Amino acid sequence: MSEETRSETYAELASVGPYGVRPGHALITMVEPHPGHEYAYNRWYEDDHYYAGAMAMPWMYAGRRWVATRELQDLRGPEKSAVARPVTAGCYLSTYWITEGRYDDHMKWTVGINKRLNRDARVHQERTHVFTAFQDHETTVYRDGAAGPRDFHALDHPYAGLILQVIDSEGPGERAELLERLRTRDLPRCLTGSPAAMVTIFRPTPLPGDRMTYVKQVEGVDTRLTLLWFLERDPRECWTDHFTDLETLGAGTGRVELVAPFIPTVPGTDRYVDELR
């Protein structure tokens, strides 16, 4: 394909399809660098992969990295988690928003670019994907109603912390019931007076068959909900007062499989790498 034809194709693609700002989809990926490779992993992800493997792609319009120091890992629960084994696994979390209605378009590009990155030896192999899934947005619950940042601002607003929560239900019907209960009852109650400004709720989607072999197929496509709690305070400062009961959220309708607090990384630095173990 000539340069001129390729440029014309970009113009055609931009002129059709959805192009709103709502985060209709997300990539949520929690990764554990192998012992002894923490600094190398951090530099590779920040200096190359965050951009070449994510932000440079079409329709992925916002991203942020988070880290769990050992102190934060020790706050996690439940001890026996279906997501993280052991529950402390996965000290880095990356979150990305994808424009609503552009998931299929984005996936075509992401599969292609990751094949190229692997071929060009630009993938750090000394890591394990603990929890990696593309997800569809279900709803967002706000503490302050119409005031404050919206969910499409969440990865750019300087939030001081984030909690990743994963809840499983018995089946699709039970998940719908759980979602409604969270949206209308449980989350509004938990958010009132708390340092969490909003909770976004997603459901996982299956990865394509031609995904990279080091990323396992997504579990719980019909039964799981993923919650992201955006905090205005460092979770270490407010955990005991506000979040110790999250393991029982949705009890009777769902089963909490992970509650994991994080703080934002400082881009361009190795801050917190020496606090992971």
Coordinates of C-alpha atoms in Angstrom, one line a residue:
M1 CA 0.0 0.0 0.0
S2 CA 1.4 3.4 -1.0
E3 CA 1.9 6.2 1.5
E4 CA -0.8 8.2 -0.3
T5 CA -3.3 5.4 -0.2
R6 CA -2.6 4.7 3.5
S7 CA -3.2 8.4 4.4
E8 CA -6.5 8.4 2.4
T9 CA -7.6 5.3 4.3
Y10 CA -7.0 7.1 7.7
A11 CA -9.2 10.0 6.5
E12 CA -12.0 7.6 5.4
L13 CA -11.9 5.8 8.8
A14 CA -12.1 9.0 10.7
S15 CA -15.2 10.2 8.8
V16 CA -17.4 7.3 9.9
G17 CA -18.4 5.5 13.1
P18 CA -18.8 6.6 16.7
Y19 CA -16.4 9.2 18.1
G20 CA -17.9 10.2 21.5
V21 CA -16.0 10.5 24.7
R22 CA -17.9 7.9 26.8
P23 CA -15.6 5.1 28.0
G24 CA -17.7 2.3 26.5
H25 CA -14.9 -0.2 26.9
A26 CA -11.7 -0.6 29.0
L27 CA -8.5 -2.6 29.1
I28 CA -7.7 -3.5 32.7
T29 CA -4.5 -5.4 33.2
M30 CA -2.8 -6.5 36.4
V31 CA 0.7 -7.8 36.0
E32 CA 3.4 -9.3 38.2
P33 CA 7.0 -8.8 37.1
H34 CA 9.2 -11.8 37.9
P35 CA 11.5 -11.4 41.0
G36 CA 14.7 -9.6 40.1
H37 CA 13.1 -8.0 37.0
E38 CA 11.1 -5.3 38.6
Y39 CA 13.2 -2.3 37.4
A40 CA 13.6 -3.7 33.9
Y41 CA 9.8 -4.3 33.6
N42 CA 8.9 -0.9 34.9
R43 CA 11.3 0.9 32.5
W44 CA 10.1 -1.2 29.5
Y45 CA 6.4 -0.6 30.3
E46 CA 6.8 3.1 30.9
D47 CA 9.3 3.9 28.2
D48 CA 7.9 1.8 25.5
H49 CA 4.9 -0.4 26.0
Y50 CA 2.5 2.1 27.6
Y51 CA 2.8 4.2 24.4
A52 CA 3.6 1.7 21.6
G53 CA 1.4 -1.0 23.0
A54 CA -1.5 1.1 24.2
M55 CA -1.8 4.9 23.9
A56 CA -0.6 5.1 20.3
M57 CA -3.5 2.9 19.2
P58 CA -6.7 4.1 17.6
W59 CA -9.7 4.8 20.0
M60 CA -7.7 4.2 23.2
Y61 CA -8.0 7.7 24.4
A62 CA -6.9 7.7 28.1
G63 CA -4.7 5.6 30.3
R64 CA -3.1 5.4 33.7
R65 CA -0.7 3.1 35.6
W66 CA -1.1 2.2 39.2
V67 CA 1.2 0.3 41.7
A68 CA 0.7 -1.7 44.8
T69 CA 3.6 -1.5 47.3
R70 CA 4.0 -4.4 49.7
E71 CA 2.1 -2.4 52.3
L72 CA -0.8 -2.1 49.9
Q73 CA -0.6 -5.7 48.8
D74 CA -1.1 -6.7 52.5
L75 CA -4.4 -4.9 52.6
R76 CA -5.9 -7.2 49.9
G77 CA -8.6 -9.8 50.3
P78 CA -10.0 -12.3 50.3
E79 CA -7.1 -14.5 51.3
K80 CA -8.3 -17.2 48.9
S81 CA -9.0 -15.4 45.6
A82 CA -10.1 -16.8 42.3
V83 CA -8.4 -13.9 40.6
A84 CA -4.9 -13.6 42.2
R85 CA -3.0 -16.6 43.5
P86 CA -1.6 -15.7 46.0
V87 CA -3.8 -12.7 46.6
T88 CA -0.7 -10.4 46.7
A89 CA 0.2 -11.3 43.0
G90 CA 0.0 -8.4 40.5
C91 CA 1.8 -5.3 41.8
Y92 CA 1.2 -3.2 38.7
L93 CA -2.2 -2.3 37.3
S94 CA -2.8 -0.4 34.0
T95 CA -6.2 1.0 33.1
Y96 CA -7.3 2.3 29.7
W97 CA -10.5 3.8 28.2
I98 CA -11.7 2.9 24.7
T99 CA -14.3 4.9 22.9
E100 CA -17.8 3.5 23.0
G101 CA -18.6 1.5 19.9
R102 CA -15.0 1.1 18.8
Y103 CA -14.0 -2.1 20.5
D104 CA -13.9 -4.2 17.4
D105 CA -11.9 -1.6 15.5
H106 CA -9.4 -1.3 18.3
M107 CA -9.0 -5.1 18.7
K108 CA -8.0 -5.4 15.0
W109 CA -5.2 -2.9 15.6
T110 CA -4.1 -4.2 19.0
V111 CA -3.8 -7.8 17.8
G112 CA -1.8 -6.7 14.8
I113 CA 0.5 -4.3 16.8
N114 CA 1.2 -6.9 19.4
K115 CA 2.2 -9.5 16.8
R116 CA 4.6 -6.8 15.4
L117 CA 6.0 -5.9 18.9
N118 CA 6.7 -9.6 19.5
R119 CA 8.4 -10.0 16.2
D120 CA 10.5 -7.0 16.8
A121 CA 11.5 -8.3 20.3
R122 CA 9.8 -5.3 22.0
V123 CA 7.9 -7.4 24.6
H124 CA 9.2 -8.0 28.1
Q125 CA 8.9 -11.7 28.8
E126 CA 9.7 -11.7 32.5
R127 CA 6.2 -11.1 33.7
T128 CA 2.9 -12.8 34.5
H129 CA -0.5 -11.6 33.5
V130 CA -2.6 -12.1 36.7
F131 CA -5.8 -10.4 35.6
T132 CA -6.0 -9.0 32.0
A133 CA -9.2 -8.4 30.2
F134 CA -11.0 -6.0 27.9
Q135 CA -14.2 -5.0 29.4
D136 CA -17.5 -3.4 28.5
H137 CA -18.8 -0.5 30.6
E138 CA -22.0 -1.1 32.4
T139 CA -22.5 2.0 34.6
T140 CA -20.8 4.6 36.8
V141 CA -22.0 5.6 40.3
Y142 CA -21.0 9.0 41.5
R143 CA -20.7 10.1 45.1
D144 CA -21.6 13.8 44.4
G145 CA -24.2 13.4 41.6
A146 CA -23.6 15.8 38.8
A147 CA -20.7 17.6 40.5
G148 CA -17.1 16.8 39.9
P149 CA -15.2 14.9 37.3
R150 CA -17.0 12.4 35.1
D151 CA -15.9 8.8 34.3
F152 CA -14.3 9.9 31.0
H153 CA -12.0 12.3 33.1
A154 CA -11.1 9.6 35.7
L155 CA -7.8 8.5 34.2
D156 CA -6.6 12.1 33.7
H157 CA -7.9 13.6 37.0
P158 CA -5.2 13.4 39.7
Y159 CA -6.9 10.8 41.9
A160 CA -4.7 9.6 44.8
G161 CA -5.7 6.0 44.7
L162 CA -7.7 3.3 43.1
I163 CA -9.3 0.0 44.3
L164 CA -9.8 -2.9 41.9
Q165 CA -12.7 -5.0 43.0
V166 CA -13.9 -8.2 41.3
I167 CA -17.2 -9.8 42.1
D168 CA -18.5 -13.1 40.7
S169 CA -22.1 -14.3 40.6
E170 CA -23.6 -17.7 39.9
G171 CA -24.9 -16.9 36.4
P172 CA -26.0 -14.2 33.9
G173 CA -29.3 -13.6 35.7
E174 CA -27.7 -13.3 39.0
R175 CA -25.1 -10.9 37.6
A176 CA -27.9 -8.6 36.3
E177 CA -29.5 -8.7 39.7
L178 CA -26.1 -7.9 41.4
L179 CA -25.5 -5.0 39.0
E180 CA -28.9 -3.4 39.8
R181 CA -28.3 -3.9 43.5
L182 CA -24.9 -2.3 43.3
R183 CA -26.1 0.6 41.2
T184 CA -29.2 1.5 43.2
R185 CA -28.4 0.5 46.8
D186 CA -24.9 -0.7 47.8
L187 CA -22.6 1.7 46.0
P188 CA -24.6 4.9 46.8
R189 CA -24.5 3.8 50.5
C190 CA -20.8 3.1 50.4
L191 CA -19.9 6.2 48.6
T192 CA -21.7 8.6 50.9
G193 CA -19.1 10.4 53.1
S194 CA -16.2 8.3 51.7
P195 CA -13.0 9.4 49.9
A196 CA -14.2 7.6 46.8
A197 CA -15.6 10.0 44.2
M198 CA -16.9 7.4 41.8
V199 CA -17.1 3.7 41.0
T200 CA -17.1 2.5 37.4
I201 CA -18.5 -1.0 36.7
F202 CA -17.4 -3.2 33.8
R203 CA -18.1 -6.7 32.6
P204 CA -15.3 -8.7 30.9
T205 CA -15.4 -9.7 27.2
P206 CA -13.6 -12.7 25.7
L207 CA -10.2 -12.1 24.1
P208 CA -9.9 -13.0 20.4
G209 CA -8.6 -16.4 19.4
D210 CA -5.5 -14.9 17.9
R211 CA -4.5 -13.1 21.2
M212 CA -0.9 -13.4 22.4
T213 CA -0.2 -16.8 24.0
Y214 CA 1.1 -15.3 27.2
V215 CA -2.4 -13.8 28.0
K216 CA -4.9 -16.4 29.2
Q217 CA -8.5 -16.4 28.0
V218 CA -10.8 -14.3 30.1
E219 CA -12.8 -16.0 32.9
G220 CA -16.2 -15.1 34.1
V221 CA -17.5 -13.5 30.9
D222 CA -21.1 -14.2 31.8
T223 CA -20.8 -14.0 35.6
R224 CA -18.2 -11.4 36.6
L225 CA -18.3 -7.7 37.3
T226 CA -15.1 -5.5 37.7
L227 CA -15.3 -2.3 39.8
L228 CA -12.8 0.5 39.8
W229 CA -13.1 2.8 42.8
F230 CA -11.4 6.2 42.3
L231 CA -10.1 7.7 45.5
E232 CA -9.3 11.3 46.5
R233 CA -7.0 10.0 49.3
D234 CA -4.2 7.5 49.5
P235 CA -5.9 4.2 50.4
R236 CA -3.3 3.6 53.1
E237 CA -4.6 6.7 55.0
C238 CA -8.3 5.7 54.9
W239 CA -8.5 2.0 54.5
T240 CA -9.6 1.1 58.0
D241 CA -12.2 3.8 58.2
H242 CA -13.9 3.2 54.9
F243 CA -13.0 0.0 52.9
T244 CA -12.4 -3.0 55.2
D245 CA -16.0 -4.2 54.5
L246 CA -15.7 -4.3 50.7
E247 CA -15.1 -8.1 50.8
T248 CA -18.8 -8.4 51.8
L249 CA -20.2 -6.1 49.1
G250 CA -23.1 -7.7 47.3
A251 CA -23.2 -10.6 49.8
G252 CA -26.0 -13.0 49.0
T253 CA -26.1 -12.0 45.3
G254 CA -22.4 -12.0 44.5
R255 CA -19.1 -13.3 45.8
V256 CA -16.1 -10.9 46.1
E257 CA -13.0 -12.5 44.7
L258 CA -10.6 -9.5 44.9
V259 CA -10.3 -6.2 46.7
A260 CA -6.9 -4.6 45.8
P261 CA -5.9 -1.0 46.5
F262 CA -3.3 0.9 44.4
I263 CA -1.7 4.3 44.1
P264 CA -0.7 6.0 40.9
T265 CA 2.8 5.5 39.5
V266 CA 5.0 8.6 38.8
P267 CA 5.7 8.5 35.1
G268 CA 9.3 8.6 34.1
T269 CA 10.6 7.4 37.4
D270 CA 11.2 4.1 39.3
R271 CA 9.4 5.4 42.4
Y272 CA 8.0 2.6 44.5
V273 CA 9.9 -0.2 42.7
D274 CA 12.0 -0.8 45.8
E275 CA 8.8 -1.1 47.9
L276 CA 7.2 -4.0 46.0
R277 CA 8.7 -7.0 47.9

